[in-house]
Every structure is written in C-alpha cells, then in structure tokens.
CSV table of N, CA and C in Angstrom, one decimal:
chain,number,residue,atom,x,y,z
G,1,MET,N,115.8,91.9,97.9
G,1,MET,CA,115.9,90.4,97.0
G,1,MET,C,116.5,89.6,97.0
G,2,GLU,N,116.4,88.5,96.8
G,2,GLU,CA,117.5,87.7,97.0
G,2,GLU,C,117.1,86.2,96.0
G,3,ILE,N,118.2,86.6,94.9
G,3,ILE,CA,118.0,85.4,94.1
G,3,ILE,C,118.9,84.2,93.7
G,4,LYS,N,118.6,83.0,94.0
G,4,LYS,CA,119.5,81.8,93.8
G,4,LYS,C,119.1,80.9,92.2
G,5,TYR,N,119.6,80.0,92.1
G,5,TYR,CA,119.3,79.2,90.7
G,5,TYR,C,119.6,77.6,91.3
G,6,SER,N,119.2,76.6,90.1
G,6,SER,CA,119.4,75.2,90.3
G,6,SER,C,119.7,74.9,88.7
G,7,LEU,N,120.2,73.8,88.3
G,7,LEU,CA,120.3,73.6,87.2
G,7,LEU,C,120.5,71.8,87.0
G,8,ALA,N,119.6,71.8,86.3
G,8,ALA,CA,119.2,70.0,85.9
G,8,ALA,C,119.2,70.0,84.4
G,9,ALA,N,120.3,69.1,84.1
G,9,ALA,CA,120.7,69.0,82.6
G,9,ALA,C,120.6,70.4,81.7
G,10,ASP,N,119.4,70.3,80.9
G,10,ASP,CA,119.3,71.5,80.4
G,10,ASP,C,118.2,72.6,80.6
G,11,LYS,N,117.8,72.7,81.9
G,11,LYS,CA,117.0,73.6,82.5
G,11,LYS,C,117.6,73.9,83.4
G,12,LEU,N,117.4,75.4,83.5
G,12,LEU,CA,117.7,76.6,84.7
G,12,LEU,C,116.6,77.1,85.1
G,13,THR,N,116.5,76.5,86.5
G,13,THR,CA,115.4,77.8,87.1
G,13,THR,C,116.1,78.8,88.4
G,14,PHE,N,115.8,79.9,88.1
G,14,PHE,CA,116.2,80.6,89.3
G,14,PHE,C,114.6,81.0,89.9
G,15,TYR,N,115.2,81.5,91.4
G,15,TYR,CA,113.7,81.3,92.3
G,15,TYR,C,114.4,82.9,92.6
G,16,LEU,N,112.9,83.8,92.8
G,16,LEU,CA,113.2,84.9,92.9
G,16,LEU,C,112.7,85.2,94.7
G,17,CYS,N,113.0,85.9,95.3
G,17,CYS,CA,112.7,86.3,96.9
G,17,CYS,C,112.4,87.1,96.7
G,18,GLY,N,111.9,88.1,97.7
G,18,GLY,CA,111.6,89.4,97.5
G,18,GLY,C,111.1,90.6,96.5
G,19,GLU,N,111.3,91.5,96.6
G,19,GLU,CA,110.9,92.7,96.0
G,19,GLU,C,111.8,93.1,94.5
G,20,LEU,N,110.9,92.7,93.1
G,20,LEU,CA,111.2,93.3,92.4
G,20,LEU,C,110.9,94.3,91.4
G,21,ASP,N,112.0,95.3,92.3
G,21,ASP,CA,111.6,96.9,91.4
G,21,ASP,C,113.0,97.5,91.0
G,22,GLU,N,112.8,99.0,90.5
G,22,GLU,CA,113.8,99.6,90.1
G,22,GLU,C,114.8,99.3,91.2
G,23,HIS,N,114.7,99.4,92.3
G,23,HIS,CA,116.1,99.5,93.3
G,23,HIS,C,116.7,97.9,93.1
G,24,TYR,N,116.6,97.2,92.2
G,24,TYR,CA,116.9,95.5,92.3
G,24,TYR,C,117.4,95.0,91.4
G,25,ALA,N,116.4,95.9,90.4
G,25,ALA,CA,116.5,95.3,89.1
G,25,ALA,C,117.8,94.9,88.0
G,26,ARG,N,118.5,96.3,88.3
G,26,ARG,CA,119.5,96.1,87.6
G,26,ARG,C,121.0,95.0,88.3
G,27,GLY,N,120.7,94.9,90.1
G,27,GLY,CA,121.2,93.8,90.1
G,27,GLY,C,120.8,92.2,89.8
G,28,VAL,N,120.1,92.2,89.5
G,28,VAL,CA,119.5,91.0,89.3
G,28,VAL,C,119.2,90.6,87.8
G,29,LYS,N,119.1,91.8,87.3
G,29,LYS,CA,119.8,91.2,85.6
G,29,LYS,C,121.3,91.2,85.6
G,30,ASP,N,122.4,91.6,86.4
G,30,ASP,CA,123.7,91.2,86.1
G,30,ASP,C,123.9,89.4,86.4
G,31,TYR,N,123.2,89.3,87.8
G,31,TYR,CA,123.1,88.6,88.0
G,31,TYR,C,122.7,87.1,87.5
G,32,MET,N,121.3,87.0,86.9
G,32,MET,CA,121.2,86.5,85.5
G,32,MET,C,122.1,86.3,84.1
G,33,GLU,N,122.8,87.4,84.1
G,33,GLU,CA,123.1,87.2,82.9
G,33,GLU,C,124.7,86.5,83.0
G,34,ALA,N,125.5,87.3,84.4
G,34,ALA,CA,126.7,85.9,84.8
G,34,ALA,C,126.2,84.8,84.6
G,35,VAL,N,125.0,84.0,85.2
G,35,VAL,CA,124.7,82.7,84.6
G,35,VAL,C,124.4,82.3,83.8
G,36,LEU,N,123.6,82.6,83.0
G,36,LEU,CA,123.1,82.9,81.8
G,36,LEU,C,124.3,82.8,80.7
G,37,THR,N,125.2,83.3,81.1
G,37,THR,CA,126.5,83.3,80.0
G,37,THR,C,127.3,81.8,80.2
G,38,LYS,N,127.0,81.6,81.7
G,38,LYS,CA,128.0,80.7,82.1
G,38,LYS,C,127.6,79.0,81.7
G,39,ASN,N,126.4,79.1,81.3
G,39,ASN,CA,125.4,77.8,81.0
G,39,ASN,C,124.5,78.5,80.2
G,40,ALA,N,125.4,78.8,79.2
G,40,ALA,CA,124.8,79.0,78.0
G,40,ALA,C,124.0,77.8,76.5
G,41,LYS,N,124.1,76.8,77.2
G,41,LYS,CA,124.0,75.7,76.4
G,41,LYS,C,122.2,75.0,77.4
G,42,VAL,N,121.8,76.0,77.8
G,42,VAL,CA,120.7,75.8,78.6
G,42,VAL,C,119.5,76.1,77.4
G,43,ARG,N,118.5,74.7,77.2
G,43,ARG,CA,117.4,75.1,76.6
G,43,ARG,C,115.9,75.6,77.1
G,44,LYS,N,116.2,75.8,78.7
G,44,LYS,CA,114.7,76.0,79.1
G,44,LYS,C,115.0,76.1,80.6
G,45,VAL,N,115.0,77.7,80.4
G,45,VAL,CA,115.1,78.5,81.6
G,45,VAL,C,113.6,78.9,82.4
G,46,VAL,N,113.6,78.9,83.6
G,46,VAL,CA,112.0,79.1,84.4
G,46,VAL,C,112.3,79.6,85.2
G,47,PHE,N,111.6,80.8,85.6
G,47,PHE,CA,111.6,82.2,86.8
G,47,PHE,C,110.4,81.8,87.5
G,48,ASN,N,110.7,81.1,89.0
G,48,ASN,CA,110.2,80.8,89.9
G,48,ASN,C,109.8,81.8,90.6
G,49,MET,N,108.4,82.4,90.6
G,49,MET,CA,108.2,83.6,91.3
G,49,MET,C,107.4,83.3,92.5
G,50,SER,N,107.3,81.9,93.3
G,50,SER,CA,106.7,81.8,94.3
G,50,SER,C,107.0,82.8,95.5
G,51,ALA,N,108.3,83.0,95.8
G,51,ALA,CA,107.9,84.0,96.8
G,51,ALA,C,108.7,85.0,96.7
G,52,LEU,N,108.2,86.1,95.4
G,52,LEU,CA,108.1,87.2,95.3
G,52,LEU,C,106.9,87.8,95.7
G,53,SER,N,107.0,88.8,96.5
G,53,SER,CA,106.2,89.7,96.9
G,53,SER,C,105.7,90.7,95.9
G,54,PHE,N,106.4,91.4,95.4
G,54,PHE,CA,106.6,92.6,94.5
G,54,PHE,C,107.4,92.7,93.2
G,55,MET,N,105.9,93.4,92.3
G,55,MET,CA,107.0,93.4,91.1
G,55,MET,C,106.3,94.6,89.9
G,56,ASP,N,107.3,95.4,89.8
G,56,ASP,CA,106.6,96.2,89.1
G,56,ASP,C,107.0,96.7,87.8
G,57,SER,N,106.9,97.6,87.0
G,57,SER,CA,107.6,97.5,85.8
G,57,SER,C,108.4,97.5,85.2
G,58,THR,N,109.9,97.8,86.0
G,58,THR,CA,111.5,97.6,85.9
G,58,THR,C,111.5,95.9,85.7
G,59,GLY,N,110.9,95.5,87.0
G,59,GLY,CA,110.9,93.9,87.0
G,59,GLY,C,110.1,93.1,85.5
G,60,ILE,N,109.1,93.7,85.0
G,60,ILE,CA,108.7,93.2,83.4
G,60,ILE,C,109.7,93.8,82.4
G,61,GLY,N,110.5,94.7,82.8
G,61,GLY,CA,111.4,94.8,81.7
G,61,GLY,C,112.6,94.1,81.9
G,62,MET,N,113.1,93.9,82.9
G,62,MET,CA,114.6,92.8,83.0
G,62,MET,C,113.7,91.5,82.6
G,63,LEU,N,112.8,91.5,82.5
G,63,LEU,CA,112.5,90.0,82.4
G,63,LEU,C,112.2,90.0,80.9
G,64,LEU,N,112.0,90.7,80.6
G,64,LEU,CA,111.7,90.8,78.6
G,64,LEU,C,112.8,90.8,78.2
G,65,GLY,N,113.8,91.5,78.6
G,65,GLY,CA,115.4,91.8,78.4
G,65,GLY,C,115.6,90.2,78.1
G,66,ARG,N,115.2,89.7,79.1
G,66,ARG,CA,116.4,88.3,79.4
G,66,ARG,C,115.3,87.2,78.4
G,67,TYR,N,114.1,87.4,78.4
G,67,TYR,CA,113.6,86.2,77.1
G,67,TYR,C,114.2,87.2,75.5
G,68,LYS,N,114.1,88.0,75.5
G,68,LYS,CA,114.7,88.3,74.2
G,68,LYS,C,115.9,87.7,74.0
G,69,ARG,N,116.9,87.8,74.8
G,69,ARG,CA,118.2,87.4,75.2
G,69,ARG,C,118.2,85.4,74.7
G,70,LEU,N,117.5,85.2,75.5
G,70,LEU,CA,117.0,83.6,75.6
G,70,LEU,C,116.5,83.4,74.1
G,71,LYS,N,116.0,83.8,73.3
G,71,LYS,CA,115.1,83.4,72.7
G,71,LYS,C,116.2,83.9,71.2
G,72,LYS,N,117.0,84.2,71.5
G,72,LYS,CA,118.0,84.3,70.2
G,72,LYS,C,119.1,83.0,70.5
G,73,GLN,N,119.2,82.8,72.0
G,73,GLN,CA,119.8,81.8,71.8
G,73,GLN,C,119.4,80.3,71.7
G,74,GLY,N,117.9,80.3,71.3
G,74,GLY,CA,117.2,79.1,71.3
G,74,GLY,C,116.8,78.4,72.5
G,75,ALA,N,116.4,78.9,73.4
G,75,ALA,CA,116.2,78.6,74.8
G,75,ALA,C,114.6,79.7,75.1
G,76,ASP,N,114.1,78.9,75.7
G,76,ASP,CA,112.4,78.9,75.9
G,76,ASP,C,112.4,79.4,77.5
G,77,CYS,N,111.4,80.0,77.9
G,77,CYS,CA,111.4,80.4,79.0
G,77,CYS,C,109.9,80.7,79.2
G,78,PHE,N,109.8,80.6,80.7
G,78,PHE,CA,108.9,80.1,81.5
G,78,PHE,C,108.6,80.9,83.0
G,79,ILE,N,107.6,81.2,83.3
G,79,ILE,CA,107.1,81.4,84.6
G,79,ILE,C,106.4,80.5,85.4
G,80,GLU,N,106.9,80.0,87.1
G,80,GLU,CA,106.5,79.2,87.4
G,80,GLU,C,106.0,79.7,88.9
G,81,ASP,N,104.8,79.4,89.4
G,81,ASP,CA,104.3,79.7,90.4
G,81,ASP,C,104.3,81.4,91.0
G,82,PRO,N,104.0,81.8,90.4
G,82,PRO,CA,103.7,83.6,91.0
G,82,PRO,C,103.1,83.5,92.0
G,83,SER,N,103.4,84.2,93.1
G,83,SER,CA,101.6,84.4,93.9
G,83,SER,C,101.1,85.6,92.9
G,84,VAL,N,100.0,85.5,93.9
G,84,VAL,CA,98.6,85.9,93.5
G,84,VAL,C,98.8,87.6,93.2
G,85,SER,N,99.6,88.5,93.6
G,85,SER,CA,99.6,89.4,93.7
G,85,SER,C,100.5,90.1,92.1
G,86,VAL,N,101.9,89.2,92.1
G,86,VAL,CA,102.5,89.3,91.3
G,86,VAL,C,101.8,88.7,89.9
G,87,GLY,N,101.1,87.1,89.8
G,87,GLY,CA,100.6,86.6,89.0
G,87,GLY,C,99.5,88.1,88.3
G,88,LYS,N,98.4,89.1,89.2
G,88,LYS,CA,98.5,89.9,88.3
G,88,LYS,C,98.5,91.2,87.5
G,89,VAL,N,99.9,91.1,88.7
G,89,VAL,CA,100.8,92.2,87.1
G,89,VAL,C,101.0,91.4,86.3
G,90,LEU,N,101.7,90.3,86.0
G,90,LEU,CA,102.4,90.1,85.0
G,90,LEU,C,101.0,89.4,84.4
G,91,GLU,N,100.0,89.4,84.6
G,91,GLU,CA,98.9,88.7,83.8
G,91,GLU,C,98.4,90.1,83.1
G,92,LEU,N,98.1,91.4,84.1
G,92,LEU,CA,98.0,92.8,83.0
G,92,LEU,C,99.0,92.9,82.2
G,93,SER,N,100.3,93.1,82.6
G,93,SER,CA,101.2,93.2,81.2
G,93,SER,C,101.1,92.4,79.9
G,94,GLY,N,100.8,91.2,79.9
G,94,GLY,CA,101.0,90.8,78.5
G,94,GLY,C,101.9,89.3,78.7
G,95,ILE,N,102.8,89.6,79.6
G,95,ILE,CA,103.7,88.5,79.6
G,95,ILE,C,104.0,87.2,79.3
G,96,TYR,N,102.6,86.6,79.7
G,96,TYR,CA,102.2,85.3,80.0
G,96,TYR,C,101.9,85.0,78.0
G,97,GLU,N,101.8,86.0,77.2
G,97,GLU,CA,101.8,85.6,76.0
G,97,GLU,C,103.5,85.5,75.1
G,98,VAL,N,104.1,85.6,75.8
G,98,VAL,CA,105.6,85.6,75.2
G,98,VAL,C,106.3,84.3,76.3
G,99,MET,N,106.2,84.3,77.2
G,99,MET,CA,106.5,83.4,78.7
G,99,MET,C,105.4,83.1,79.6
G,100,PRO,N,105.0,81.7,78.6
G,100,PRO,CA,104.1,80.9,79.3
G,100,PRO,C,104.4,80.3,80.9
G,101,LYS,N,102.6,80.4,81.6
G,101,LYS,CA,103.4,80.4,82.8
G,101,LYS,C,102.6,78.7,83.1
G,102,ILE,N,104.0,78.3,84.0
G,102,ILE,CA,103.8,76.5,84.1
G,102,ILE,C,103.6,76.3,85.4
C-alpha cells in the first residue's frame, strides 16, 4: 500500500495505490490524520482511487472515519476515479451517498 497527497489552494487530494485492507488501514489512517492536522483549513478532500486494486470493509470504515472528522471541520469529501473492482465495493457499501464520486 502506498499513499501520497497533493495540496492545491483549499483542495487536498490523497492518492491511494495498492490494497487497502485490515493490514494497511491503521497506517493509512495515521498518515491521513497527520496530513489533515497539518492542513486543517482545507475545505475539499478527494480520495483518488485510480491505482487502488482492492478494498475491504476495514478500508471503508477507515474512509468513513475520515469523512466524519472532515465534516466536523466543515470540509467536503469526494471519491475520485475508483477502479472497477473498488467501485463495486464502494457502491455496494452505500458510501457514495455521503462521499460522492467525481
């Protein structure tokens, strides 16, 4: 699992690559929390999943945790370009109802 981010004005984009499962979710969460704390004024957070090949319920839970945190600080969250397999998991989970796909 690899994660990077980019910042442009008030938009923060996380780029997820590999597999987001129970083995990696804690490390991804900790990384995202550190980046979000450092950039607390962002108003739009995008999770780019074009290079994410797998996600299980642990990954979905981690994303929902970031969504709740960001909503409290007034930021909007979006999912960008999920792979076909990850997109199916996200659709079945209903996550697009709170984090729209862009």
